[in-house]
Amino acid sequence: MHMIKLCVGVATLEELESYRNERAHWWGADYGEDVHVHRTRTMPKRKDEMEGQGSIYWVISGVVRCRQPILRLAEAVDEQGLKCCDIIMAPDMVRTIPRPKSPFQGWRYLDPKDAPADIGKGGFEEEGSLELAEELAKLGLI
């Protein structure tokens, strides 16, 4: 099982890549390894289906553009003393075939059969063909 999440406040994939290493320090989270950490309010009920198997798919400016493998989900406590969940991910961004996604709040489960394919697995490998893939996706053709 995967997770899909809006990447709020980020306009491009390159912008996400540029600050992904800083995020864990915003909360004082230190997992002692080269990981990307994102904090969310709730622990997924389907945690066992996601840890080490799923990915978080990032929606950037209304388009799914990449994914990061989920290594584990850790219970945490925020600065107000409330329980939350740290999503601990591999630092590598895997680009996906662009797919438009309407806005939503929080995160959602994403069934593997509904997840966009990684670039290279869908026949779109060059930068120009990614723009074509995004246009075809907007038209509902891929």
PDB file of C-alpha atoms in Angstrom:
ATOM      1  CA  MET A   1       0.000   0.000   0.000  1.00  0.00           C
ATOM      2  CA  HIS A   2       1.200   3.505  -0.795  1.00  0.00           C
ATOM      3  CA  MET A   3       0.407   6.987   0.486  1.00  0.00           C
ATOM      4  CA  ILE A   4      -0.279  10.121  -1.564  1.00  0.00           C
ATOM      5  CA  LYS A   5       0.276  13.591  -0.126  1.00  0.00           C
ATOM      6  CA  LEU A   6       0.184  17.179  -1.319  1.00  0.00           C
ATOM      7  CA  CYS A   7       3.560  18.868  -1.100  1.00  0.00           C
ATOM      8  CA  VAL A   8       2.248  22.189   0.232  1.00  0.00           C
ATOM      9  CA  GLY A   9       4.405  25.260  -0.267  1.00  0.00           C
ATOM     10  CA  VAL A  10       6.580  23.617  -2.906  1.00  0.00           C
ATOM     11  CA  ALA A  11       6.233  24.625  -6.556  1.00  0.00           C
ATOM     12  CA  THR A  12       8.685  22.238  -8.264  1.00  0.00           C
ATOM     13  CA  LEU A  13      10.313  18.868  -7.781  1.00  0.00           C
ATOM     14  CA  GLU A  14      13.680  20.621  -7.698  1.00  0.00           C
ATOM     15  CA  GLU A  15      12.507  22.779  -4.791  1.00  0.00           C
ATOM     16  CA  LEU A  16      11.469  19.680  -2.838  1.00  0.00           C
ATOM     17  CA  GLU A  17      14.831  18.075  -3.547  1.00  0.00           C
ATOM     18  CA  SER A  18      16.672  21.207  -2.377  1.00  0.00           C
ATOM     19  CA  TYR A  19      15.282  21.208   1.150  1.00  0.00           C
ATOM     20  CA  ARG A  20      14.349  17.592   1.849  1.00  0.00           C
ATOM     21  CA  ASN A  21      17.380  17.111   4.086  1.00  0.00           C
ATOM     22  CA  GLU A  22      16.410  20.042   6.307  1.00  0.00           C
ATOM     23  CA  ARG A  23      12.910  18.864   7.252  1.00  0.00           C
ATOM     24  CA  ALA A  24      13.814  16.456  10.059  1.00  0.00           C
ATOM     25  CA  HIS A  25      15.686  19.225  11.837  1.00  0.00           C
ATOM     26  CA  TRP A  26      12.559  21.389  11.930  1.00  0.00           C
ATOM     27  CA  TRP A  27      11.115  19.092  14.594  1.00  0.00           C
ATOM     28  CA  GLY A  28      14.290  18.014  16.311  1.00  0.00           C
ATOM     29  CA  ALA A  29      13.848  14.532  14.835  1.00  0.00           C
ATOM     30  CA  ASP A  30      17.147  12.736  14.434  1.00  0.00           C
ATOM     31  CA  TYR A  31      17.003   9.201  13.139  1.00  0.00           C
ATOM     32  CA  GLY A  32      20.790   8.998  12.843  1.00  0.00           C
ATOM     33  CA  GLU A  33      20.868   8.137   9.165  1.00  0.00           C
ATOM     34  CA  ASP A  34      20.491   9.612   5.710  1.00  0.00           C
ATOM     35  CA  VAL A  35      16.707   9.782   5.508  1.00  0.00           C
ATOM     36  CA  HIS A  36      13.953  12.256   4.683  1.00  0.00           C
ATOM     37  CA  VAL A  37      11.364  12.702   7.422  1.00  0.00           C
ATOM     38  CA  HIS A  38       7.874  14.089   7.052  1.00  0.00           C
ATOM     39  CA  ARG A  39       5.646  14.575  10.089  1.00  0.00           C
ATOM     40  CA  THR A  40       1.888  14.029   9.919  1.00  0.00           C
ATOM     41  CA  ARG A  41      -0.789  14.019  12.593  1.00  0.00           C
ATOM     42  CA  THR A  42      -2.046  10.457  12.332  1.00  0.00           C
ATOM     43  CA  MET A  43      -0.437   7.041  12.206  1.00  0.00           C
ATOM     44  CA  PRO A  44      -1.779   5.048   9.229  1.00  0.00           C
ATOM     45  CA  LYS A  45      -3.934   2.108  10.288  1.00  0.00           C
ATOM     46  CA  ARG A  46      -2.383   0.139   7.406  1.00  0.00           C
ATOM     47  CA  LYS A  47       1.127   0.745   8.696  1.00  0.00           C
ATOM     48  CA  ASP A  48       2.207  -2.879   8.271  1.00  0.00           C
ATOM     49  CA  GLU A  49       1.332  -2.772   4.561  1.00  0.00           C
ATOM     50  CA  MET A  50       3.424   0.343   4.019  1.00  0.00           C
ATOM     51  CA  GLU A  51       6.654  -0.005   5.999  1.00  0.00           C
ATOM     52  CA  GLY A  52       9.472  -1.185   3.769  1.00  0.00           C
ATOM     53  CA  GLN A  53       7.003  -1.898   0.941  1.00  0.00           C
ATOM     54  CA  GLY A  54       5.179   1.277  -0.012  1.00  0.00           C
ATOM     55  CA  SER A  55       6.068   4.775  -1.120  1.00  0.00           C
ATOM     56  CA  ILE A  56       4.771   8.255  -0.538  1.00  0.00           C
ATOM     57  CA  TYR A  57       3.712   9.850  -3.829  1.00  0.00           C
ATOM     58  CA  TRP A  58       4.187  13.619  -3.816  1.00  0.00           C
ATOM     59  CA  VAL A  59       1.668  15.929  -5.513  1.00  0.00           C
ATOM     60  CA  ILE A  60       3.503  19.112  -6.500  1.00  0.00           C
ATOM     61  CA  SER A  61       1.515  21.974  -8.036  1.00  0.00           C
ATOM     62  CA  GLY A  62      -1.427  19.683  -8.784  1.00  0.00           C
ATOM     63  CA  VAL A  63       0.597  16.889 -10.385  1.00  0.00           C
ATOM     64  CA  VAL A  64       2.018  13.638  -8.981  1.00  0.00           C
ATOM     65  CA  ARG A  65       5.696  13.987  -9.907  1.00  0.00           C
ATOM     66  CA  CYS A  66       7.703  11.604  -7.747  1.00  0.00           C
ATOM     67  CA  ARG A  67       7.698   9.065  -4.973  1.00  0.00           C
ATOM     68  CA  GLN A  68       9.926   8.179  -2.045  1.00  0.00           C
ATOM     69  CA  PRO A  69      10.112   4.674  -0.565  1.00  0.00           C
ATOM     70  CA  ILE A  70       8.767   4.504   2.995  1.00  0.00           C
ATOM     71  CA  LEU A  71      11.325   2.853   5.250  1.00  0.00           C
ATOM     72  CA  ARG A  72       9.254   2.979   8.431  1.00  0.00           C
ATOM     73  CA  LEU A  73       6.611   4.906  10.345  1.00  0.00           C
ATOM     74  CA  ALA A  74       7.505   6.070  13.847  1.00  0.00           C
ATOM     75  CA  GLU A  75       5.301   7.365  16.631  1.00  0.00           C
ATOM     76  CA  ALA A  76       6.409  10.811  17.740  1.00  0.00           C
ATOM     77  CA  VAL A  77       5.271  13.659  19.967  1.00  0.00           C
ATOM     78  CA  ASP A  78       5.144  17.216  18.660  1.00  0.00           C
ATOM     79  CA  GLU A  79       6.194  20.399  20.477  1.00  0.00           C
ATOM     80  CA  GLN A  80       2.679  20.709  21.957  1.00  0.00           C
ATOM     81  CA  GLY A  81       2.822  17.207  23.426  1.00  0.00           C
ATOM     82  CA  LEU A  82       0.412  15.704  20.862  1.00  0.00           C
ATOM     83  CA  LYS A  83       0.993  12.296  19.300  1.00  0.00           C
ATOM     84  CA  CYS A  84       1.938  12.304  15.649  1.00  0.00           C
ATOM     85  CA  CYS A  85       3.660  10.118  13.061  1.00  0.00           C
ATOM     86  CA  ASP A  86       7.061  10.547  11.441  1.00  0.00           C
ATOM     87  CA  ILE A  87       7.192   9.079   7.949  1.00  0.00           C
ATOM     88  CA  ILE A  88      10.808   8.037   7.490  1.00  0.00           C
ATOM     89  CA  MET A  89      11.691   7.754   3.812  1.00  0.00           C
ATOM     90  CA  ALA A  90      14.663   6.940   1.647  1.00  0.00           C
ATOM     91  CA  PRO A  91      16.304  10.207   0.540  1.00  0.00           C
ATOM     92  CA  ASP A  92      16.073   9.335  -3.151  1.00  0.00           C
ATOM     93  CA  MET A  93      13.256  10.818  -5.219  1.00  0.00           C
ATOM     94  CA  VAL A  94      11.984   8.432  -7.885  1.00  0.00           C
ATOM     95  CA  ARG A  95      10.432  10.431 -10.696  1.00  0.00           C
ATOM     96  CA  THR A  96       7.078   9.154 -11.899  1.00  0.00           C
ATOM     97  CA  ILE A  97       5.065   9.710 -15.025  1.00  0.00           C
ATOM     98  CA  PRO A  98       3.279  13.004 -14.294  1.00  0.00           C
ATOM     99  CA  ARG A  99      -0.366  12.607 -13.318  1.00  0.00           C
ATOM    100  CA  PRO A 100      -2.780  15.428 -12.413  1.00  0.00           C
ATOM    101  CA  LYS A 101      -4.324  15.188  -8.949  1.00  0.00           C
ATOM    102  CA  SER A 102      -7.064  17.359  -7.477  1.00  0.00           C
ATOM    103  CA  PRO A 103      -6.424  19.005  -4.099  1.00  0.00           C
ATOM    104  CA  PHE A 104      -7.252  17.151  -0.877  1.00  0.00           C
ATOM    105  CA  GLN A 105      -6.376  17.525   2.785  1.00  0.00           C
ATOM    106  CA  GLY A 106      -3.943  15.364   4.692  1.00  0.00           C
ATOM    107  CA  TRP A 107      -2.830  12.171   3.027  1.00  0.00           C
ATOM    108  CA  ARG A 108      -4.655   9.284   1.380  1.00  0.00           C
ATOM    109  CA  TYR A 109      -3.939   5.639   0.771  1.00  0.00           C
ATOM    110  CA  LEU A 110      -2.940   4.833  -2.812  1.00  0.00           C
ATOM    111  CA  ASP A 111      -3.475   1.305  -4.094  1.00  0.00           C
ATOM    112  CA  PRO A 112      -0.433   0.046  -6.034  1.00  0.00           C
ATOM    113  CA  LYS A 113      -2.578  -0.615  -9.119  1.00  0.00           C
ATOM    114  CA  ASP A 114      -3.542   3.084  -9.168  1.00  0.00           C
ATOM    115  CA  ALA A 115      -0.033   4.474  -8.649  1.00  0.00           C
ATOM    116  CA  PRO A 116       1.710   6.238 -11.540  1.00  0.00           C
ATOM    117  CA  ALA A 117       4.545   4.275 -13.096  1.00  0.00           C
ATOM    118  CA  ASP A 118       8.157   5.256 -12.573  1.00  0.00           C
ATOM    119  CA  ILE A 119       9.779   7.094 -15.447  1.00  0.00           C
ATOM    120  CA  GLY A 120      11.409   4.545 -17.694  1.00  0.00           C
ATOM    121  CA  LYS A 121       8.691   1.985 -17.027  1.00  0.00           C
ATOM    122  CA  GLY A 122       6.066   3.933 -18.945  1.00  0.00           C
ATOM    123  CA  GLY A 123       8.023   4.817 -22.064  1.00  0.00           C
ATOM    124  CA  PHE A 124       8.643   8.442 -21.044  1.00  0.00           C
ATOM    125  CA  GLU A 125      12.330   8.822 -20.300  1.00  0.00           C
ATOM    126  CA  GLU A 126      13.522  12.125 -21.691  1.00  0.00           C
ATOM    127  CA  GLU A 127      12.685  15.558 -20.305  1.00  0.00           C
ATOM    128  CA  GLY A 128      10.675  16.604 -23.380  1.00  0.00           C
ATOM    129  CA  SER A 129       8.641  13.427 -23.266  1.00  0.00           C
ATOM    130  CA  LEU A 130       7.743  14.169 -19.602  1.00  0.00           C
ATOM    131  CA  GLU A 131       6.031  17.351 -20.727  1.00  0.00           C
ATOM    132  CA  LEU A 132       4.168  15.309 -23.326  1.00  0.00           C
ATOM    133  CA  ALA A 133       3.199  12.765 -20.665  1.00  0.00           C
ATOM    134  CA  GLU A 134       1.837  15.541 -18.450  1.00  0.00           C
ATOM    135  CA  GLU A 135      -0.291  16.911 -21.303  1.00  0.00           C
ATOM    136  CA  LEU A 136      -1.584  13.422 -22.175  1.00  0.00           C
ATOM    137  CA  ALA A 137      -2.424  12.820 -18.511  1.00  0.00           C
ATOM    138  CA  LYS A 138      -4.375  16.095 -18.344  1.00  0.00           C
ATOM    139  CA  LEU A 139      -6.401  14.869 -21.314  1.00  0.00           C
ATOM    140  CA  GLY A 140      -7.011  11.520 -19.599  1.00  0.00           C
ATOM    141  CA  LEU A 141      -5.095   9.586 -22.237  1.00  0.00           C
ATOM    142  CA  ILE A 142      -2.552   7.992 -19.894  1.00  0.00           C
TER     143      ILE A 142
END
